[in-house]
XYZ file of C-alpha atoms in Angstrom:
519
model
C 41.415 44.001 2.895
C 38.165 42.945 1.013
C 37.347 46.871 0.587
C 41.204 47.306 -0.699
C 40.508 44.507 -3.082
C 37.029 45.724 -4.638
C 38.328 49.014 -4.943
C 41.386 47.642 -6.762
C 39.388 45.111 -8.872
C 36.917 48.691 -9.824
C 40.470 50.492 -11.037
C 41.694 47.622 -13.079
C 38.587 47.075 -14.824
C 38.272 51.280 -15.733
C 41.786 50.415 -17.110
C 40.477 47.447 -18.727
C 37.645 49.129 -20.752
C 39.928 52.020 -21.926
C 42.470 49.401 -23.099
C 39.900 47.420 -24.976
C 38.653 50.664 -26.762
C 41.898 51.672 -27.819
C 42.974 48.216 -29.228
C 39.340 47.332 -30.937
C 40.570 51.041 -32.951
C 44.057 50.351 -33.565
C 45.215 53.323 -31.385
C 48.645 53.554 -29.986
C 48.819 54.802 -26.636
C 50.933 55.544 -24.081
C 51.209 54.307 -20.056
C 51.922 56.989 -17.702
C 52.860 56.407 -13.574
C 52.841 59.418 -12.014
C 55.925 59.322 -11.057
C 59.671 58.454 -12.524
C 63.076 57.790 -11.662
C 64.506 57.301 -14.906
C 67.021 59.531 -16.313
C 65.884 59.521 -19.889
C 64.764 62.501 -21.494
C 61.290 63.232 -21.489
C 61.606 64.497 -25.386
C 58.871 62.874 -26.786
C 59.809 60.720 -30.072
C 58.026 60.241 -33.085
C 57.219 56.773 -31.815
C 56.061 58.364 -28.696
C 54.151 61.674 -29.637
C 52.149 63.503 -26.853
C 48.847 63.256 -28.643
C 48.723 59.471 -28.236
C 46.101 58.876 -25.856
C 47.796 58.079 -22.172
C 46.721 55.627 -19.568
C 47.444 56.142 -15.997
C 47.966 53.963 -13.084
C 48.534 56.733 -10.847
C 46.007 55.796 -8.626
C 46.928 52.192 -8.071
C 49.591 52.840 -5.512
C 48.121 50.851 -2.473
C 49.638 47.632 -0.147
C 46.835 45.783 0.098
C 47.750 42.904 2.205
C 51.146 41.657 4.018
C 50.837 37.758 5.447
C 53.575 37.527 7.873
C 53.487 33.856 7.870
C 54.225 33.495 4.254
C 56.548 36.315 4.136
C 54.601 37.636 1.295
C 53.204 41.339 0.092
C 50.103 42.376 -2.022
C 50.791 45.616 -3.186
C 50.230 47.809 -6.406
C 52.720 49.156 -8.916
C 53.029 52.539 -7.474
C 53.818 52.014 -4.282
C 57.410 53.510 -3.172
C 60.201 51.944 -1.215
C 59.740 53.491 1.575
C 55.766 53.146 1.777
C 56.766 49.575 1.339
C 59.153 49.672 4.773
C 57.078 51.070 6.540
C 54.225 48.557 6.200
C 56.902 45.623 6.413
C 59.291 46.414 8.901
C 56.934 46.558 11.896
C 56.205 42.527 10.997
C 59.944 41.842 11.141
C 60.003 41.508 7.287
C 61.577 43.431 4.021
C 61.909 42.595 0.927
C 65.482 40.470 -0.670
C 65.878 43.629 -2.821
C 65.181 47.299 -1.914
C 65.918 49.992 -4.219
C 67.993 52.336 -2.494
C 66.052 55.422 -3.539
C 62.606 55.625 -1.255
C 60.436 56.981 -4.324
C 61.699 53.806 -6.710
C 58.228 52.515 -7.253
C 57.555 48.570 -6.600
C 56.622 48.367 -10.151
C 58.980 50.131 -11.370
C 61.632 47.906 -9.829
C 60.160 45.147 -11.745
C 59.439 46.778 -15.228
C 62.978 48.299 -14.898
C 66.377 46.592 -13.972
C 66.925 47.195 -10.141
C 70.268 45.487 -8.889
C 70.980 46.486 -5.276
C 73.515 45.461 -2.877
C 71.940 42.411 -1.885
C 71.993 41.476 -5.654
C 74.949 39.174 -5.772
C 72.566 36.674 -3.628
C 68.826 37.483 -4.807
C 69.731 38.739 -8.190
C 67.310 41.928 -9.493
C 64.151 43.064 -7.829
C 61.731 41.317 -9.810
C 63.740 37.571 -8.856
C 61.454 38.826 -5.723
C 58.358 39.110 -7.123
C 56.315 35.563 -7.045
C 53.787 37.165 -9.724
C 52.059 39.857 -11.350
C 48.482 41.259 -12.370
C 48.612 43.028 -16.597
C 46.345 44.023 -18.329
C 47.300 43.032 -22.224
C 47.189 45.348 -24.881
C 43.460 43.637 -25.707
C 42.186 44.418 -22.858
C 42.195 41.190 -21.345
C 43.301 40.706 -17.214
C 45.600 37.933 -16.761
C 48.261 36.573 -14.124
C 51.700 35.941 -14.719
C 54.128 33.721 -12.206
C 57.919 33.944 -12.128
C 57.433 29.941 -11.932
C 54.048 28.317 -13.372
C 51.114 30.462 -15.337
C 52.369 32.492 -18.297
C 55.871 32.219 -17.205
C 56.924 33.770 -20.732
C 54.809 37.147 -20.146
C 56.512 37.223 -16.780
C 60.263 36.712 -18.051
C 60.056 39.533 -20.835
C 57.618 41.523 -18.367
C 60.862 42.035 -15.815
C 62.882 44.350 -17.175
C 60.464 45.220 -20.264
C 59.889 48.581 -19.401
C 56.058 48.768 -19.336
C 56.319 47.691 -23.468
C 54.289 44.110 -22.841
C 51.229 45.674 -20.776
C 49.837 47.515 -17.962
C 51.030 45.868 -14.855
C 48.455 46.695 -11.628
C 49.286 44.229 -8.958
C 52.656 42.412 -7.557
C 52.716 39.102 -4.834
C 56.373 40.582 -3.197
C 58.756 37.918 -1.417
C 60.121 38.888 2.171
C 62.327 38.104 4.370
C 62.846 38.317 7.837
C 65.083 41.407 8.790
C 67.242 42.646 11.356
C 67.410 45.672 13.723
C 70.544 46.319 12.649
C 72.928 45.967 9.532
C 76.593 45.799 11.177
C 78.841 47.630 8.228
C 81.912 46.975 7.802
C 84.737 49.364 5.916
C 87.540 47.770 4.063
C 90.016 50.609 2.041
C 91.298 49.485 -1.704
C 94.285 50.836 -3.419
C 92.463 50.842 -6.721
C 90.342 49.596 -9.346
C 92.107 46.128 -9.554
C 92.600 45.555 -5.701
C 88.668 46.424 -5.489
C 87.349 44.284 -8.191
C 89.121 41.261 -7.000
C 87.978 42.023 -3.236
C 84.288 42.265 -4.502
C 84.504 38.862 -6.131
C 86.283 37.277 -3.321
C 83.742 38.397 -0.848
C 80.659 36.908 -2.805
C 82.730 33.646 -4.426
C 83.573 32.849 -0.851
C 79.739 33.642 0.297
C 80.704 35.515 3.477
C 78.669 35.559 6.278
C 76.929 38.792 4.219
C 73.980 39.943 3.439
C 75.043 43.189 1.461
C 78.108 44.557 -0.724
C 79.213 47.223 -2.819
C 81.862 49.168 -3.605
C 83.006 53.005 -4.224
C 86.032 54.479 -5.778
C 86.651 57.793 -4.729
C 89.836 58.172 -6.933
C 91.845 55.993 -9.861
C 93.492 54.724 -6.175
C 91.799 55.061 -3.362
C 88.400 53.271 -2.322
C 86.345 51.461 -0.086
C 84.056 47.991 -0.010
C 81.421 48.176 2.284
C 79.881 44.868 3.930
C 76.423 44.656 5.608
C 75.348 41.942 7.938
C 71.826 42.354 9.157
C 71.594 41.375 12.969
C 69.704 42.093 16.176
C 71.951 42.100 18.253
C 73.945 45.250 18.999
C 77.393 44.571 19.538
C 79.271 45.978 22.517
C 81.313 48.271 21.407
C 80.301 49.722 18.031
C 78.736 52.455 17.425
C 75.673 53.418 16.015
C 75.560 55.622 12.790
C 72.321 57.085 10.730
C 71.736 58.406 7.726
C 68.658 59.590 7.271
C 68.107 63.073 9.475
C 69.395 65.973 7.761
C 71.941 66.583 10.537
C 73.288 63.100 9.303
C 76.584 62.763 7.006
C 75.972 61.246 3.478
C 76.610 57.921 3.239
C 79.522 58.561 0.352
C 80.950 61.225 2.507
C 81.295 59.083 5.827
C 82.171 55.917 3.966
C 85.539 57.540 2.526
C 86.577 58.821 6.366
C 86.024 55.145 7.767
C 87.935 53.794 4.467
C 90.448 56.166 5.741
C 90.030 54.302 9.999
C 89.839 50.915 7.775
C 93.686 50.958 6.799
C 95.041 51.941 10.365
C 91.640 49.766 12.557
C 89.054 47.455 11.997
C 86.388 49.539 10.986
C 82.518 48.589 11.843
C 79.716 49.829 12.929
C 75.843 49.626 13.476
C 73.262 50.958 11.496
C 69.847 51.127 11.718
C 68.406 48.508 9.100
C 65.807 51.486 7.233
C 68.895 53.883 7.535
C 70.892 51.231 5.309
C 68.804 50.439 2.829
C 67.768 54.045 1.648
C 71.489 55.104 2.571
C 71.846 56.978 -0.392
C 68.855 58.842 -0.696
C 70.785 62.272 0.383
C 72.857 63.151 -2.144
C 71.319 60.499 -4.863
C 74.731 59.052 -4.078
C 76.948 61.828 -4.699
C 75.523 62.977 -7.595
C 73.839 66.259 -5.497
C 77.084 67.639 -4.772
C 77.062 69.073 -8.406
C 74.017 71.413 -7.094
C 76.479 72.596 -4.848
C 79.470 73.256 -7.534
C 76.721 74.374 -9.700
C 75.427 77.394 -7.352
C 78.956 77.441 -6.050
C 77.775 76.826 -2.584
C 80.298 76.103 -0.244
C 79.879 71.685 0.472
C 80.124 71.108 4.079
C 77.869 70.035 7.067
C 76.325 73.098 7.560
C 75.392 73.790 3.873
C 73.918 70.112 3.474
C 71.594 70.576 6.772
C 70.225 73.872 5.317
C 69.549 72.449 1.416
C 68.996 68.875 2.743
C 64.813 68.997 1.553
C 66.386 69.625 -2.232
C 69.385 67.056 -2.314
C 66.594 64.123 -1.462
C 66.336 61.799 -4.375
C 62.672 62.848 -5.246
C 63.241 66.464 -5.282
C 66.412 65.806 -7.250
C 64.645 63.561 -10.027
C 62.172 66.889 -10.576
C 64.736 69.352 -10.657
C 67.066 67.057 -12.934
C 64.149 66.777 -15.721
C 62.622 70.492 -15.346
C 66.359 71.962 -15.927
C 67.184 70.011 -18.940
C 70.353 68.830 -16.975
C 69.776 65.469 -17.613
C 70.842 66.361 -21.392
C 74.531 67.168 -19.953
C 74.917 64.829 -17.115
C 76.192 61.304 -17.955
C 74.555 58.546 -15.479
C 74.524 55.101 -16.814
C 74.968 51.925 -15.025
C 77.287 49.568 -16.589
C 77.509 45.797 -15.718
C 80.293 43.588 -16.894
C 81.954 40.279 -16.437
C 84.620 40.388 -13.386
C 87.324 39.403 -16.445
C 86.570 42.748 -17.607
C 85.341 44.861 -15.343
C 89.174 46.341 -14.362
C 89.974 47.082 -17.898
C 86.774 48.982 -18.039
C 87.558 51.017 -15.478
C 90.564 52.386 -16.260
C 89.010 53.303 -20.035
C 86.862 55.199 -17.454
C 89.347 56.779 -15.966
C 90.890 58.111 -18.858
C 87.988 58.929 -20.827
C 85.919 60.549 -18.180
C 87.587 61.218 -15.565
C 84.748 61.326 -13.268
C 84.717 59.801 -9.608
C 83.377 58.859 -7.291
C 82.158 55.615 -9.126
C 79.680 52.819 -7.833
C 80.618 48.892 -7.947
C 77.652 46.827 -7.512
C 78.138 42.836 -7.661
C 74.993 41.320 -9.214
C 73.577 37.957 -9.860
C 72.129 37.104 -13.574
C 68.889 36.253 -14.424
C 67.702 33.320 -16.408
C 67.846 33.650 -20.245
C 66.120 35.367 -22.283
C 65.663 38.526 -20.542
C 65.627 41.896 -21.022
C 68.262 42.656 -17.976
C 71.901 43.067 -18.461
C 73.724 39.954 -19.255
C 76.592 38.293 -20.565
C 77.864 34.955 -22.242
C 80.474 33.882 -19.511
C 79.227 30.569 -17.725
C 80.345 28.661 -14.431
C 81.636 24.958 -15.295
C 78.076 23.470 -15.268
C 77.634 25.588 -18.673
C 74.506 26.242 -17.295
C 74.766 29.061 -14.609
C 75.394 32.200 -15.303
C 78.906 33.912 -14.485
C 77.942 37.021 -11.688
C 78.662 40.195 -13.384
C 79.833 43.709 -11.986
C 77.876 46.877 -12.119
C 79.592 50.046 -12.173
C 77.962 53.259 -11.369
C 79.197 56.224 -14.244
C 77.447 59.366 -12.518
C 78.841 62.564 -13.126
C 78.728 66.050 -15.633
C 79.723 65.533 -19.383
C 80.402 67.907 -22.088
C 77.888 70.929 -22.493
C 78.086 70.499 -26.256
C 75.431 68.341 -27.357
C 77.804 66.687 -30.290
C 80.280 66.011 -27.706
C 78.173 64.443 -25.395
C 76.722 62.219 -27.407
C 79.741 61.191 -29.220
C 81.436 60.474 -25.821
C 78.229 58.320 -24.889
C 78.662 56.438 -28.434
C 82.060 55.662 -27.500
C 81.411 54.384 -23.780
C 78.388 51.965 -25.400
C 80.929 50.919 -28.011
C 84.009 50.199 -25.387
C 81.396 48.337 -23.151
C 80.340 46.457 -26.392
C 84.003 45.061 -26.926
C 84.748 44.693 -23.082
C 81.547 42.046 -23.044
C 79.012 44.575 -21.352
C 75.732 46.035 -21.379
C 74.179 49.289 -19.860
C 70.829 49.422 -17.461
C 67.705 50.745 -19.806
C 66.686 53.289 -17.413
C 69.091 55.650 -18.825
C 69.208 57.174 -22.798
C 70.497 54.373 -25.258
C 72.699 56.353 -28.385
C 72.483 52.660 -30.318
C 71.318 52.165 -33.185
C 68.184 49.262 -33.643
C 70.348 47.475 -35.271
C 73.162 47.749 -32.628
C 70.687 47.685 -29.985
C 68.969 44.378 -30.442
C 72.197 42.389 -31.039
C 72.278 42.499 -27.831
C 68.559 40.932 -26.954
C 66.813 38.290 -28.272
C 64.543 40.169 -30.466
C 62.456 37.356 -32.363
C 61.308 36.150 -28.400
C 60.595 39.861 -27.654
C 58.338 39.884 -30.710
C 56.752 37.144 -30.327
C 55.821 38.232 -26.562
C 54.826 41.372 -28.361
C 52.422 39.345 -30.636
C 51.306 36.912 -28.505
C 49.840 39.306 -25.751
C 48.861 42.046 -28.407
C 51.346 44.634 -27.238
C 51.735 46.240 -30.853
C 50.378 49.204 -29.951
C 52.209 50.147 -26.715
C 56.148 51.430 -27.794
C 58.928 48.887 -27.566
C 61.466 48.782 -25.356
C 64.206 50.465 -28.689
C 61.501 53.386 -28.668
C 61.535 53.670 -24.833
C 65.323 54.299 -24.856
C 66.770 55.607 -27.656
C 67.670 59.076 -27.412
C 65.887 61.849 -29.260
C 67.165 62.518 -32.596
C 68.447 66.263 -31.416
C 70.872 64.675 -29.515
C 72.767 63.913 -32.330
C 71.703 66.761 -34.525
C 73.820 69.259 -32.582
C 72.704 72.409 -31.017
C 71.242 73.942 -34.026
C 68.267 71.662 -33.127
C 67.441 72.846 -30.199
C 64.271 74.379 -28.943
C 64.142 77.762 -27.497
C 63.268 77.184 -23.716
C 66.590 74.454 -24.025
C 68.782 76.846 -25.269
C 67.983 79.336 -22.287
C 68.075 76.670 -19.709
C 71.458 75.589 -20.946
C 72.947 79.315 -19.392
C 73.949 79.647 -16.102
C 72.245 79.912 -13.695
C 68.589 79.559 -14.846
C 68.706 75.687 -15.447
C 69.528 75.243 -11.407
C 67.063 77.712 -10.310
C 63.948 76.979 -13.222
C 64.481 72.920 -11.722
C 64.462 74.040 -8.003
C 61.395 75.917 -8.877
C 59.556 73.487 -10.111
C 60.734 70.812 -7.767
C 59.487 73.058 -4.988
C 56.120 73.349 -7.069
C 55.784 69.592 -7.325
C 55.502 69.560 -3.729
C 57.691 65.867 -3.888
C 59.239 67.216 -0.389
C 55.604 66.507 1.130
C 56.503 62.484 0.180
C 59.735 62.167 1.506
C 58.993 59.720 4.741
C 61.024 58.899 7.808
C 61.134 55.495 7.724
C 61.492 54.503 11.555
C 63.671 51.524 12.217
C 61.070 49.394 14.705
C 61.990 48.062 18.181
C 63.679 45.103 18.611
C 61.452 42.961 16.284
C 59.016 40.486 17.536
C 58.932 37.684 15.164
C 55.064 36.055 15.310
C 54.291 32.976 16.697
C 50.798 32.508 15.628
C 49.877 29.563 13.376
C 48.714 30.811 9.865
């Protein structure tokens, strides 16, 4: 660990230096990962040009310590979910939150919004996260706690995409897992008979570790239960996910909503196969590929593609084909009192299912996360709020789709809602930070001389073609926008970025031994 931590200290203070130089010149610059699972377009703005100098924190993407006895994790930024499992699991630990793609990057999670199924008791990702190494736009290495030193940086940190410094090292909260997460299946005649399940469930705090939701049709869906155990019951049976031979998660869940109306419908999963459960098939968003190529979608078919329709693959073949400027994937969180209404405008307007109902637990004001106004009768906590997952092909014409975007951000406006900021934002400033407290964000901004980095409006607004029409379109765009060189130009360079050498197999341990040492 001491070499880990030299090493890291040698990579933060290279990042240090450039930092310095940049601000003691005024220079704008940009922060780059490595990696991304955002859907926003990589268009550069004017805010954002590619000759700004770039800092990278590629490198930092190490655990450097896990302490079993405090149920804690040193890691940096770029570590992925599943790197993370692996180093956790065989302790008997995981963290409260895991992003259910494997390549979602620890700090990404916390410079992001990352609500997960076990969200309506922890809240987001970074409500796991005790506190964080940044490096300030001076230059300057400093610590941040969710609770105690610089507890402002931290707050508007979470969630602030990156836009308040460089962070380079995370103290992660675990917990002590199970073997096993025993699912259960319960089937839904519709938006309204969902919602009001989903709320019931967590108002009632269930014996439950994990819930969500999917609507296959306007009335037909499912809400899915977790309960982490090690114990295998007699009796059920044990489902995976995670081999290609597998069935998608979406694909079996709608058969055992189907069991669920006629049987009690459980069974056992392995806990590593739950939480990335929706790796294949990014949901269900991968069966497109198949409409796309007009492929026929069945078991066979999935086993032979399965290395493309992994969520890393599909996040470089997404941005090399320009898809992402025709494909519609926002998440959407409202208030329970509004979250039916909402979707049935979806219905109408979009007409796109399956969707995804997430329950999640607000964070402490100000923040940059979704939120809303709606308070229990303490007038103190926050209301829960539902997310809803909007994933699916929109109009082809540019105009179109971003006029059909302007209207879902202005329905979810009136309905009490806000979107996720890891998709593109078609607000304008103004709109946009009616929605935020901007004069805290600026005076984060000013206070830890962050001037120079983009702010979070610059990081999401969408490029100024979008609403131009197609007349503003680049040449390589307008040939990737005919069929079929936008699917095969993506697979090609997905298969170039070699992101099929990452993917992991995350094994579930055996029955976990739970220390007894003193610390």
């Amino acid at each position: 660990m001491a070499t880990d931590l030299t090493s890291h200290s040698t990579l933060v203070s290279h990042l240090s230096a450039q930092i310095r130089t940049l601000h003691s010149s005024r220079q704008p610059f940009r922060i780059s990962h490595g990696s991304t699972n955002s859907t926003r377009s990589r268009t550069p703005s004017s805010s954002s040009s590619p000759s700004l100098p770039t800092i990278s924190t590629a490198p930092l993407n190490r655990i450097l310590s896990i302490n079993p006895h405090t149920h804690t994790c040193l890691c940096e930024p770029n570590v992925p979910m599943d790197a993370l499992l692996s180093a956790t699991l065989p302790h008997g630990l995981i963290p409260p939150v895991v992003m259910e793609f494997p390549g979602i990057t620890v700090g990404g999670g916390f410079s992001g919004t990352s609500g997960e199924s076990s969200s309506w008791r922890e809240g987001f990702f970074d409500r796991c996260v005790e506190w964080v190494e940044i490096v300030l736009g001076d230059g300057r290495v400093v610590r941040a706690e969710r609770e105690g030193e610089r507890e402002d940086l931290f707050r508007g940190a979470a969630g602030g995409l990156g836009t308040l410094g460089v962070v380079t090292l995370l103290e992660v909260r675990l917990r002590e897992a199970g073997r096993w997460v025993e699912v259960g299946y319960r089937s839904v005649g519709g938006a309204e008979e969902a919602v009001r399940m989903v709320k019931e469930i967590t108002s009632e705090r269930e014996r439950v570790d994990y819930v969500d939701g999917i609507l296959f049709a306007r009335d037909r869906g499912v809400v899915i239960t977790g309960r982490m155990t090690d114990e295998a019951e007699k009796g059920l049976e044990v489902q995976r996910f995670s081999r290609a031979r597998d069935p998608w998660f979406y694909v079996h869940a709608e058969k055992m909503a189907y069991k669920s109306t006629r049987t009690s419908a459980r069974e056992l999963v392995p806990i590593a196969d739950y939480l990335l459960r929706y790796d294949r098939g990014a949901f269900w968003c991968g069966r497109t590929g198949f409409r796309y190529f007009m492929v026929p979608f069945n078991r066979i078919t999935r086993w032979l593609v399965d290395p493309f329709v992994r969520t890393r693959m599909m996040y470089k073949a997404l941005h090399a084909s320009e898809y992402a400027n025709e494909f519609i994937v926002q998440d959407l969180a409202l208030p329970y009192s509004t979250a039916t209404a909402f979707l049935q405008y979806v219905d109408e307007a979009f007409r796109i299912y399956p969707l995804w109902l997430c329950p999640l637990k607000q964070s402490p004001m100000p923040t940059l996360h979704p939120h809303c106004s709606d308070m229990e009768n303490d007038k103190i906590t926050p209301k829960p709020m539902l997310n809803i997952g909007l994933w699916g092909l929109g109009p082809h014409d540019r105009k179109a789709f971003a006029a059909l975007n302007r209207h879902l951000e202005s329905t979810l406006k009136e309905l009490g809602g806000m979107k996720w900021l890891y998709a593109r934002t078609f607000y304008d400033e103004d709109e946009f930070w009616e929605m935020f407290d901007r004069t805290w964000y600026d005076g984060l901004r000013g206070k830890y001389h962050a001037t120079l980095l983009p702010s979070v409006y610059d990081k999401v607004k969408a490029p100024k073609n979008y609403q131009g029409g197609d007349a503003s379109l680049s040449w390589r765009i307008a040939v990737l926008s005919m069929w079929p060189f936008a699917g095969l130009w993506g697979i090609w360079k997905a298969i170039l970025s070699r992101e099929w050498l990452a993917q992991r197999q995350v094994a579930t341990p055996s029955p976990i031994e739970k220390s007894s040492e003193p610390p």
